[in-house]
Coordinates of C-alpha atoms and ligand atoms in Angstrom, one line a residue:
Chain A
M1 CA 65.1 91.3 121.4
A2 CA 67.2 94.4 122.5
A3 CA 70.3 94.9 120.4
L4 CA 71.7 97.1 123.1
T5 CA 70.8 97.8 126.7
V6 CA 72.7 100.4 128.7
E7 CA 71.9 100.7 132.4
N8 CA 73.0 103.3 134.8
L9 CA 76.3 103.8 132.9
K10 CA 78.8 106.1 134.6
K11 CA 82.3 107.1 133.6
T12 CA 84.8 109.3 135.4
Y13 CA 88.0 109.6 133.6
A14 CA 91.4 109.4 135.3
N15 CA 91.7 113.2 135.2
G16 CA 88.4 113.5 137.2
V17 CA 86.1 114.5 134.3
Q18 CA 82.7 113.0 134.9
A19 CA 81.8 112.2 131.3
L20 CA 78.7 110.0 132.1
R21 CA 76.5 110.4 135.1
G22 CA 74.3 107.3 134.9
I23 CA 72.5 106.9 131.6
N24 CA 70.0 104.3 130.6
F25 CA 68.7 103.5 127.1
T26 CA 67.7 100.6 125.0
V27 CA 68.0 100.0 121.3
E28 CA 65.7 97.4 119.8
Q29 CA 66.9 95.0 117.1
G30 CA 66.4 96.5 113.6
D31 CA 66.2 100.0 114.9
F32 CA 67.9 103.1 113.4
F33 CA 68.9 105.0 116.5
A34 CA 70.3 108.5 116.9
L35 CA 72.5 109.4 119.9
L36 CA 72.7 113.1 119.9
G37 CA 74.2 115.7 122.1
P38 CA 76.5 118.8 122.0
N39 CA 80.3 118.5 121.9
G40 CA 81.6 116.8 125.0
A41 CA 78.2 115.4 126.0
G42 CA 79.5 111.9 126.4
K43 CA 78.5 110.2 123.1
S44 CA 81.9 108.9 122.2
T45 CA 82.5 107.8 125.8
T46 CA 79.3 105.8 125.7
I47 CA 80.3 104.2 122.4
G48 CA 83.8 103.6 123.8
I49 CA 82.4 101.7 126.8
I50 CA 80.1 99.6 124.6
T51 CA 83.0 98.6 122.3
S52 CA 85.4 98.1 125.3
L53 CA 87.8 100.9 124.4
V54 CA 86.9 102.8 127.5
N55 CA 86.6 101.1 131.0
K56 CA 83.3 102.0 132.7
T57 CA 83.2 103.3 136.2
A58 CA 79.7 101.8 136.9
G59 CA 76.7 100.4 135.2
S60 CA 76.1 97.6 132.7
V61 CA 76.0 97.1 129.0
S62 CA 74.6 94.2 127.1
V63 CA 74.7 93.6 123.4
F64 CA 72.2 91.1 122.0
G65 CA 72.0 89.6 125.5
H66 CA 75.8 89.3 126.0
D67 CA 76.7 91.3 129.1
I68 CA 80.1 92.9 128.5
D69 CA 81.3 92.0 131.9
M70 CA 80.4 88.3 131.6
D71 CA 80.9 87.6 127.9
L72 CA 82.8 90.4 126.3
R73 CA 83.9 88.4 123.3
G74 CA 80.3 87.3 122.7
A75 CA 79.3 91.0 122.7
K76 CA 82.1 92.1 120.5
K77 CA 81.3 89.7 117.7
H78 CA 78.0 91.5 117.1
I79 CA 79.4 95.0 116.9
G80 CA 80.9 96.8 114.0
L81 CA 82.4 100.2 114.9
V82 CA 83.0 103.3 112.8
P83 CA 85.0 105.5 115.2
Q84 CA 84.9 109.3 115.3
E85 CA 88.7 109.7 114.5
F86 CA 90.6 108.0 111.7
N87 CA 92.7 105.2 113.2
F88 CA 94.2 103.5 110.2
N89 CA 97.7 102.2 110.1
I90 CA 98.9 104.9 107.6
F91 CA 101.3 102.5 105.9
E92 CA 98.8 99.9 105.1
T93 CA 96.8 99.8 101.9
V94 CA 93.0 99.8 101.8
M95 CA 93.1 96.0 101.2
Q96 CA 95.6 95.3 104.0
V97 CA 93.4 97.3 106.4
I98 CA 90.4 95.2 105.3
V99 CA 92.1 91.8 105.5
N100 CA 93.6 92.6 108.9
Q101 CA 90.4 93.7 110.4
A102 CA 88.5 90.7 109.0
G103 CA 91.3 88.5 110.4
Y104 CA 90.9 90.0 113.9
Y105 CA 87.2 88.8 113.8
G106 CA 88.2 85.4 112.6
V107 CA 86.9 85.9 109.1
P108 CA 89.0 83.9 106.6
A109 CA 90.8 85.9 104.0
K110 CA 88.8 84.4 101.1
I111 CA 85.4 85.5 102.5
A112 CA 86.9 88.8 103.6
L113 CA 88.0 89.5 100.0
E114 CA 84.6 88.7 98.6
R115 CA 82.8 90.9 101.0
A116 CA 85.5 93.6 100.6
E117 CA 85.0 93.7 96.8
W118 CA 81.2 94.1 97.2
Y119 CA 81.4 96.8 99.8
L120 CA 84.3 98.7 98.2
N121 CA 82.4 98.8 94.9
K122 CA 79.3 99.8 96.7
L123 CA 81.0 102.7 98.3
G124 CA 83.1 103.6 95.3
L125 CA 86.5 102.6 96.7
W126 CA 87.4 99.6 94.6
E127 CA 89.8 101.6 92.5
K128 CA 91.6 102.6 95.6
R129 CA 92.2 99.1 97.0
D130 CA 95.9 99.2 96.6
T131 CA 96.3 102.8 97.9
P132 CA 98.0 103.4 101.3
T133 CA 95.4 104.9 103.6
R134 CA 97.4 108.0 104.2
L135 CA 96.9 109.0 100.6
L136 CA 93.1 108.8 100.8
S137 CA 90.9 111.9 101.0
G138 CA 88.9 112.5 104.2
G139 CA 85.7 111.3 102.6
M140 CA 87.4 108.1 101.3
K141 CA 88.7 107.4 104.8
R142 CA 85.2 107.8 106.2
R143 CA 83.9 105.3 103.7
L144 CA 86.8 102.9 104.3
M145 CA 86.0 103.0 108.0
I146 CA 82.4 101.9 107.2
V147 CA 83.6 99.1 105.0
R148 CA 86.1 98.0 107.7
A149 CA 83.2 97.9 110.3
L150 CA 81.1 95.6 108.1
L151 CA 83.5 92.9 107.1
H152 CA 82.5 90.5 109.9
D153 CA 78.9 91.1 109.1
P154 CA 77.9 92.5 112.5
E155 CA 74.2 92.8 113.5
L156 CA 74.9 96.1 115.3
L157 CA 76.6 98.9 113.4
I158 CA 77.7 101.8 115.6
L159 CA 78.8 105.0 113.7
D160 CA 80.4 107.9 115.6
E161 CA 79.9 110.9 113.3
P162 CA 80.3 109.0 110.1
T163 CA 79.6 112.0 107.9
A164 CA 81.8 114.6 109.6
G165 CA 83.5 116.6 107.0
V166 CA 81.8 114.8 104.1
D167 CA 80.4 116.8 101.2
I168 CA 76.6 116.9 100.6
E169 CA 76.6 114.6 97.6
L170 CA 78.6 111.9 99.4
R171 CA 76.7 112.4 102.5
R172 CA 73.5 111.6 100.7
S173 CA 74.9 108.5 99.1
M174 CA 76.1 107.4 102.6
W175 CA 72.6 107.9 103.9
D176 CA 71.2 105.7 101.1
F177 CA 73.8 103.1 101.9
L178 CA 73.0 103.1 105.6
K179 CA 69.3 103.0 105.0
E180 CA 69.8 100.0 102.8
M181 CA 71.9 98.3 105.5
N182 CA 69.1 99.0 108.0
E183 CA 66.5 97.6 105.6
R184 CA 68.7 94.4 105.3
G185 CA 68.3 94.0 109.0
K186 CA 71.2 95.7 110.6
T187 CA 70.6 97.6 113.8
I188 CA 72.3 101.0 113.5
I189 CA 73.3 103.5 116.1
L190 CA 74.5 106.9 114.8
T191 CA 75.9 110.0 116.4
T192 CA 75.9 113.2 114.3
H193 CA 75.9 116.9 114.6
Y194 CA 73.8 117.2 111.4
L195 CA 70.4 117.0 112.8
E196 CA 68.7 116.7 109.5
E197 CA 70.7 113.5 109.1
A198 CA 69.2 112.1 112.3
E199 CA 65.7 113.3 111.3
Y200 CA 66.0 111.7 107.9
L201 CA 67.5 108.4 109.0
C202 CA 66.6 107.6 112.6
R203 CA 63.4 106.2 114.1
N204 CA 64.4 106.5 117.7
I205 CA 66.6 109.0 119.5
A206 CA 68.4 109.7 122.7
I207 CA 69.8 113.1 123.6
I208 CA 72.6 113.3 126.1
D209 CA 73.9 116.5 127.6
N210 CA 76.7 116.8 130.1
G211 CA 76.7 113.1 130.8
S212 CA 73.0 112.8 131.5
L213 CA 70.2 111.5 129.3
I214 CA 67.7 114.2 128.7
T215 CA 65.4 112.5 126.2
H216 CA 64.9 108.9 125.0
T217 CA 62.0 108.7 122.6
N218 CA 60.6 108.1 119.2
M219 CA 61.7 110.6 116.6
R220 CA 58.2 111.4 115.4
H221 CA 57.0 111.8 118.9
L222 CA 59.8 114.2 119.6
L223 CA 59.1 116.3 116.6
D224 CA 55.5 116.4 117.4
S225 CA 56.3 117.8 120.8
L226 CA 57.7 120.8 119.1
H227 CA 54.6 123.1 119.2
T228 CA 55.8 126.1 117.5
E229 CA 57.9 126.7 114.5
T230 CA 59.4 130.0 113.4
F231 CA 59.0 131.1 109.8
I232 CA 61.0 133.8 108.2
L233 CA 59.1 135.9 105.7
Y234 CA 61.0 138.0 103.1
L235 CA 58.9 141.1 102.3
E236 CA 58.7 143.1 99.1
N237 CA 58.7 146.6 100.8
N238 CA 60.2 148.0 103.9
V239 CA 58.1 147.8 107.0
H240 CA 58.9 150.1 109.9
D241 CA 56.7 148.9 112.7
V242 CA 56.0 145.3 113.6
P243 CA 52.6 144.5 112.1
Q244 CA 49.8 143.7 114.5
L245 CA 49.0 140.0 113.8
E246 CA 46.3 138.6 116.0
G247 CA 47.3 135.3 117.6
F248 CA 50.9 135.4 116.3
S249 CA 54.0 136.8 117.8
A250 CA 56.2 138.4 115.3
Y251 CA 59.3 140.6 115.2
L252 CA 61.4 142.3 112.5
T253 CA 65.0 141.2 112.0
D254 CA 65.3 144.0 109.5
P255 CA 62.7 146.2 107.7
K256 CA 62.3 143.5 105.0
T257 CA 62.5 140.4 107.1
L258 CA 59.8 139.3 109.5
S259 CA 60.0 136.3 111.8
V260 CA 56.7 134.8 112.9
D261 CA 56.1 132.0 115.5
V262 CA 53.4 129.7 114.3
S263 CA 52.0 127.0 116.6
Q264 CA 50.8 123.6 115.3
E265 CA 47.1 124.5 115.7
Q266 CA 47.4 127.7 113.8
Q267 CA 46.7 128.0 110.0
M268 CA 49.1 129.7 107.7
N269 CA 46.1 131.1 105.8
V270 CA 45.1 133.2 108.8
L271 CA 48.5 134.7 108.9
F272 CA 48.6 135.5 105.2
E273 CA 45.1 137.0 105.3
Q274 CA 46.1 139.4 108.0
L275 CA 49.3 140.3 106.2
S276 CA 47.5 141.1 102.9
Q277 CA 44.8 143.1 104.7
Q278 CA 47.7 145.3 106.0
G279 CA 49.1 145.5 102.5
I280 CA 52.3 143.6 103.3
K281 CA 53.5 141.5 100.4
V282 CA 55.5 138.4 101.1
L283 CA 58.1 137.4 98.4
S284 CA 59.2 134.1 99.9
M285 CA 59.6 132.3 103.2
R286 CA 61.5 129.6 104.9
N287 CA 61.7 127.7 108.2
K288 CA 64.0 129.4 110.6
A289 CA 66.0 126.3 111.2
N290 CA 65.7 122.6 111.0
R291 CA 62.9 121.8 113.6
L292 CA 65.0 119.2 115.4
E293 CA 67.8 121.7 115.5
E294 CA 65.7 124.2 117.3
L295 CA 64.4 121.6 119.7
F296 CA 67.9 120.4 120.4
I297 CA 69.2 123.9 121.1
R298 CA 66.3 124.5 123.4
M299 CA 66.8 121.2 125.3
T300 CA 70.5 121.5 125.7
A301 CA 70.6 125.2 126.4
K302 CA 72.4 125.6 129.7
E303 CA 70.7 128.8 130.9
K304 CA 67.2 128.0 130.1
P305 CA 65.1 125.4 131.9
H306 CA 64.4 122.3 129.9
D307 CA 60.8 122.0 128.7
Chain B
M1 CA 90.2 79.2 124.0
I2 CA 92.1 78.4 120.7
D3 CA 88.9 78.7 118.7
R4 CA 88.7 79.7 115.0
T5 CA 88.5 83.4 115.7
N6 CA 91.6 83.4 117.9
R7 CA 93.5 81.2 115.4
I8 CA 92.8 83.4 112.4
A9 CA 93.4 86.6 114.5
F10 CA 96.8 85.2 115.6
Q11 CA 97.8 84.4 112.1
T12 CA 96.7 87.9 111.0
I13 CA 98.8 89.6 113.7
V14 CA 101.9 87.5 113.0
T15 CA 101.6 88.0 109.2
K16 CA 101.1 91.8 109.7
E17 CA 104.2 91.9 111.9
I18 CA 106.3 89.9 109.3
V19 CA 105.1 92.1 106.5
R20 CA 106.0 95.1 108.5
F21 CA 109.6 94.2 109.3
L22 CA 110.2 92.9 105.8
R23 CA 108.8 96.1 104.2
I24 CA 111.1 98.3 106.1
W25 CA 114.1 96.0 105.9
P26 CA 116.6 98.9 105.5
Q27 CA 115.6 99.9 109.1
T28 CA 115.1 96.4 110.5
L29 CA 117.5 93.9 108.8
L30 CA 120.2 95.9 107.2
P31 CA 121.6 97.8 110.3
P32 CA 122.4 94.7 112.3
V33 CA 124.1 93.1 109.3
I34 CA 126.3 96.2 108.8
T35 CA 127.1 96.6 112.5
M36 CA 128.0 93.0 113.0
T37 CA 130.1 92.9 109.9
L38 CA 132.1 95.8 111.4
Y39 CA 132.4 94.0 114.7
F40 CA 133.7 90.9 113.0
V41 CA 136.2 92.9 110.9
I42 CA 137.5 95.1 113.7
F43 CA 137.3 93.0 116.9
G44 CA 137.5 89.6 115.3
S45 CA 140.0 90.0 112.5
L46 CA 142.1 93.1 113.3
I47 CA 142.2 93.3 117.1
G48 CA 141.4 89.7 117.8
K49 CA 144.7 88.5 116.2
Q50 CA 146.5 90.5 118.9
I51 CA 144.4 89.1 121.7
G52 CA 145.1 85.4 121.0
D53 CA 143.0 82.5 122.3
M54 CA 140.2 82.7 124.8
D55 CA 139.0 79.5 126.5
G56 CA 140.7 77.5 123.7
F57 CA 139.1 79.3 120.8
T58 CA 140.3 82.2 118.6
Y59 CA 138.9 85.5 119.7
M60 CA 136.8 85.7 116.6
Q61 CA 135.2 82.4 117.4
Y62 CA 134.7 83.4 121.0
I63 CA 132.8 86.6 120.3
V64 CA 130.5 85.2 117.6
P65 CA 127.9 83.7 119.9
G66 CA 127.7 86.8 122.0
L67 CA 127.3 89.0 119.0
V68 CA 124.7 86.8 117.5
M69 CA 122.8 86.8 120.8
M70 CA 123.2 90.6 121.1
S71 CA 121.7 91.2 117.6
M72 CA 118.8 88.7 118.3
M73 CA 118.0 90.4 121.6
T74 CA 118.0 93.9 120.4
N75 CA 116.1 93.2 117.3
S76 CA 113.3 91.2 119.0
Y77 CA 113.0 93.9 121.5
A78 CA 113.0 96.8 119.0
N79 CA 110.5 95.1 116.8
V80 CA 107.8 94.7 119.4
A81 CA 108.5 98.0 121.2
T82 CA 108.4 100.0 118.0
S83 CA 105.5 98.2 116.3
F84 CA 103.3 98.0 119.4
F85 CA 104.0 101.6 120.3
G86 CA 103.3 102.7 116.7
T87 CA 100.0 100.8 116.7
K88 CA 99.1 102.4 120.0
F89 CA 100.2 105.9 118.9
Q90 CA 98.1 105.8 115.7
R91 CA 95.2 104.5 117.8
N92 CA 95.3 101.6 115.3
V93 CA 95.4 99.2 118.3
D94 CA 91.7 99.9 118.6
E95 CA 91.1 97.6 115.6
M96 CA 92.4 94.7 117.8
L97 CA 90.9 95.9 121.0
I98 CA 87.3 96.0 119.7
A99 CA 87.6 92.6 118.0
P100 CA 86.7 89.3 119.8
I101 CA 90.3 88.3 120.3
S102 CA 91.6 87.0 123.6
T103 CA 94.1 89.3 125.1
W104 CA 96.8 86.6 125.2
V105 CA 96.5 86.2 121.4
I106 CA 97.3 89.9 120.8
L107 CA 100.3 89.6 123.1
L108 CA 101.5 86.4 121.6
G109 CA 101.0 87.7 118.1
F110 CA 103.3 90.6 118.7
V111 CA 105.8 88.5 120.6
V112 CA 106.0 85.9 117.8
G113 CA 106.5 88.7 115.2
G114 CA 109.4 90.1 117.2
T115 CA 110.9 86.7 117.9
L116 CA 110.8 85.9 114.2
R117 CA 112.7 89.1 113.4
G118 CA 115.2 88.3 116.1
L119 CA 115.8 84.8 114.8
L120 CA 116.0 86.0 111.2
V121 CA 118.7 88.6 112.2
G122 CA 120.4 85.9 114.2
I123 CA 120.6 83.7 111.2
L124 CA 121.9 86.5 109.0
V125 CA 124.6 87.3 111.5
V126 CA 125.7 83.6 111.7
I127 CA 125.9 83.6 107.9
I128 CA 128.2 86.6 108.0
A129 CA 130.3 85.1 110.8
L130 CA 130.9 82.1 108.6
F131 CA 132.7 84.3 106.1
F132 CA 135.2 85.1 108.9
T133 CA 135.6 81.8 110.8
H134 CA 134.3 78.3 111.0
L135 CA 132.0 77.2 113.8
Q136 CA 131.3 73.7 115.0
I137 CA 128.1 73.5 117.0
H138 CA 128.4 71.5 120.2
H139 CA 124.9 71.3 121.5
V140 CA 122.3 72.1 118.8
F141 CA 119.4 71.7 121.2
V142 CA 120.9 74.1 123.8
M143 CA 121.8 76.6 121.1
L144 CA 118.3 76.6 119.5
S145 CA 116.4 76.7 122.8
V146 CA 118.5 79.5 124.2
A147 CA 118.2 81.5 121.0
L148 CA 114.4 81.0 121.0
L149 CA 114.0 81.8 124.7
A150 CA 116.1 84.9 124.6
A151 CA 114.3 86.2 121.5
V152 CA 110.9 85.6 123.2
L153 CA 112.1 87.1 126.4
F154 CA 113.3 90.3 124.7
A155 CA 110.2 90.5 122.5
L156 CA 108.2 90.4 125.8
A157 CA 110.4 93.1 127.3
G158 CA 109.8 95.2 124.1
F159 CA 106.1 94.8 124.6
T160 CA 106.3 96.1 128.1
N161 CA 108.3 99.1 126.8
G162 CA 105.6 99.7 124.1
L163 CA 102.8 99.6 126.7
F164 CA 104.5 102.1 129.0
A165 CA 105.9 104.4 126.2
D166 CA 104.1 107.7 125.8
K167 CA 106.3 109.1 123.0
F168 CA 108.7 107.8 120.4
D169 CA 111.7 108.6 122.5
D170 CA 110.5 106.3 125.2
V171 CA 111.0 103.4 122.9
S172 CA 114.8 104.0 122.6
I173 CA 115.6 104.8 126.3
V174 CA 115.7 101.3 127.6
P175 CA 117.7 99.9 124.7
T176 CA 120.3 102.7 125.0
F177 CA 120.6 103.0 128.7
V178 CA 119.9 99.4 129.9
I179 CA 120.1 96.8 127.3
T180 CA 123.2 97.9 125.4
P181 CA 125.4 98.5 128.6
L182 CA 124.2 95.2 130.1
T183 CA 125.0 93.4 126.9
Y184 CA 128.5 94.9 126.7
L185 CA 129.0 93.9 130.4
G186 CA 127.4 90.5 129.8
G187 CA 130.5 88.7 128.6
V188 CA 130.0 89.2 124.9
F189 CA 133.6 90.2 124.5
Y190 CA 135.3 88.6 127.4
S191 CA 135.1 85.8 129.9
I192 CA 134.1 87.0 133.4
D193 CA 136.9 84.7 134.8
M194 CA 139.2 87.5 133.7
L195 CA 137.5 90.0 136.1
P196 CA 138.5 90.7 139.7
P197 CA 136.3 88.6 142.1
F198 CA 134.1 91.6 143.0
W199 CA 133.2 92.4 139.4
E200 CA 132.8 88.7 138.6
H201 CA 130.2 88.4 141.3
L202 CA 128.5 91.6 140.3
S203 CA 128.4 90.4 136.7
K204 CA 126.3 87.4 137.8
L205 CA 123.5 89.7 138.6
N206 CA 123.3 90.6 134.9
P207 CA 120.6 88.5 133.2
I208 CA 122.1 89.0 129.8
L209 CA 125.3 87.2 131.0
Y210 CA 123.2 84.0 131.3
M211 CA 121.9 84.2 127.8
V212 CA 125.2 85.0 126.2
N213 CA 126.9 82.2 128.1
A214 CA 124.2 79.6 127.6
F215 CA 124.2 80.4 123.9
R216 CA 128.0 80.3 123.7
Y217 CA 127.9 76.9 125.4
G218 CA 125.5 75.7 122.8
I219 CA 127.9 76.7 120.0
L220 CA 131.4 76.3 121.5
G221 CA 130.7 74.1 124.5
V222 CA 132.3 76.5 127.0
S223 CA 130.6 78.6 129.6
D224 CA 131.3 80.8 132.7
I225 CA 128.2 79.6 134.4
N226 CA 126.0 76.6 135.0
I227 CA 123.8 75.9 132.0
V228 CA 120.8 74.4 133.6
W229 CA 120.7 77.2 136.1
A230 CA 121.0 79.7 133.2
M231 CA 118.1 78.1 131.3
L232 CA 115.9 78.0 134.3
I233 CA 116.6 81.7 135.0
I234 CA 115.8 82.7 131.4
F235 CA 112.7 80.5 131.3
S236 CA 111.3 81.9 134.6
F237 CA 111.9 85.5 133.4
T238 CA 110.0 84.7 130.2
V239 CA 107.0 83.3 132.0
G240 CA 107.0 86.1 134.5
L241 CA 107.1 88.8 131.9
F242 CA 104.4 87.1 129.8
I243 CA 102.1 87.2 132.8
F244 CA 103.0 90.7 133.7
N245 CA 102.3 91.9 130.1
L246 CA 99.1 90.0 130.0
K247 CA 97.8 91.5 133.2
L248 CA 98.6 95.0 132.0
L249 CA 97.0 94.5 128.7
E250 CA 93.9 93.0 130.2
K251 CA 93.5 96.0 132.4
G252 CA 94.0 98.1 129.3
Y253 CA 97.1 99.8 130.7
G254 CA 98.1 102.5 128.2
V255 CA 95.5 101.5 125.6
R256 CA 92.1 101.9 127.3
S257 CA 91.0 105.1 129.0
Ligands
ATP1 N1 90.5 110.0 127.5 C1 89.8 111.0 128.1 N2 90.4 111.5 129.3 C2 89.8 112.4 130.0 N3 88.6 113.0 129.6 C3 88.1 112.6 128.5 C4 88.6 111.6 127.7 N4 87.8 111.4 126.6 C5 86.8 112.3 126.7 N5 86.9 113.0 127.8 C6 86.0 114.0 128.3 O1 84.8 113.4 128.5 C7 83.7 114.3 128.1 C8 82.9 113.6 127.1 O2 83.6 113.4 125.9 P1 83.1 112.6 124.7 O3 84.2 112.4 123.7 O4 82.4 111.4 125.1 O5 82.0 113.6 124.1 P2 81.2 113.6 122.7 O6 79.8 113.6 123.1 O7 81.6 112.4 121.9 O8 81.7 114.9 122.0 P3 81.9 115.3 120.5 O9 80.6 115.6 119.9 O10 82.7 116.5 120.5 O11 82.6 114.1 119.8 C9 84.4 115.5 127.6 O12 84.3 116.5 128.7 C10 85.8 115.1 127.3 O13 86.7 116.2 127.5
MG2 MG1 82.5 112.2 120.1

């Protein structure tokens, strides 16, 4: 069964901004789904419509078979939302936020408190339970938003940039937590600007740009479609002319740094043989960028045609 | 429609509202107590003695119902306007909007919260009044139902204000420029019989006059206007405003983009 179906979704805001121009995608139950796109692409707008915070202009959305126009309450029960911006009542304590949110979903306080204890411990916030939200650090607020979204035990968890401004260590622990939630059966939709995050967590992906969907596919498939990768080689000695490397295109960033495009069919050995024949010693090398990142930049680049 | 989710959600909103106005009691409960004490001392005891009787009661007794009503109305109104606007301003209202709560439950939750503050302040003001004078209640049922209706009506009006407000100043414009003047002109301090005919008729267009008079009738048994008529007017305003707010909130006015 589809956890989420979005059909021909359009949104024009009151000020005339056309944020969505008719997008379609489906998220299967149990999936870990990435919704990517540059700033202003329409990701939060899409999420806003799914969660009823934004009124759509056209199209339809259905959550576990509940169409939001026919049975909005039915749809809402299945969704847990982690919004992009903090929206706590700054005077309430962590526990008050939790009990209130659970109450809005009809979860009795007793059950809410049990769940809260489990999640707060799990995400390292139990000690902060009596702290007013305004005194939490950014990373703590992000985690509290995740706890808040899970109290009614939703089947579909939607996270809008959950790791924005979170340090590496905490980000990794949030990844583990989300993976575990997904393994326990929750369908997860995530937006992020950290593409390695999407690559590490997500099985399926949709990329929106300027209100239109440009890709909706399997992550592995998408990465495979990337034929060439750029490697950056750090050389021991200065090189003044770009070495002649048969079959590879290369250029010098500076006399000691050589960039080489390597396609999937090519062997690195061939590259290194040629380099050693010409007496060029390579000290170390790295990928130019995260592969997904490169693909993403290429796909969403305004000037270049999409490939 | 009153399923378990709505019931628990309603309790949650009302509790949250009560916790809020009790937590900030120096801003919510203390000011009316101080202001009303001053009114009683100055108008009731000091000036009232010079004025003499009004409709067969001491001036102090005559102004008590109006002042109780005035504090209930302004506090119900302020509670909902400020709380709802604050919730909206912090985007905290999203917590409720994304949840499977019926719209009328959200509206009712805020209105009940404001009504409770209005009634609590009303009770506090009555207690203070009893230090200055004695009151014999004539029609308990009329008194209670008018108090409740007026508190609900003003809580609803506060909600409308909260929905339309874009900045914090907007929450105080209506109380300052509409409610306070209408209250002063609504027969809190005088009987409209004392006015020239033109002003007496004009006064009858003031909805607050009906609440003050109906409430005064409940306590003292005297009124400038027909009580049944007054109750009907208040009741229809309440229903009308509830529906108006509900429609706005359903459309997402001011809270959904
Ligand atoms: N309430 C609003 N009123 C008018 N325009 C809006 C509103 N919210 C968003 N927009 C516009 O709609 C477009 C899409 O915005 P949206 O927030 O959906 O982007 P996003 O993909 O979430 O971006 P980001 O990665 O920066 O969060 C942008 O051009 C934005 O300026
Ligand atoms: Mg966004």
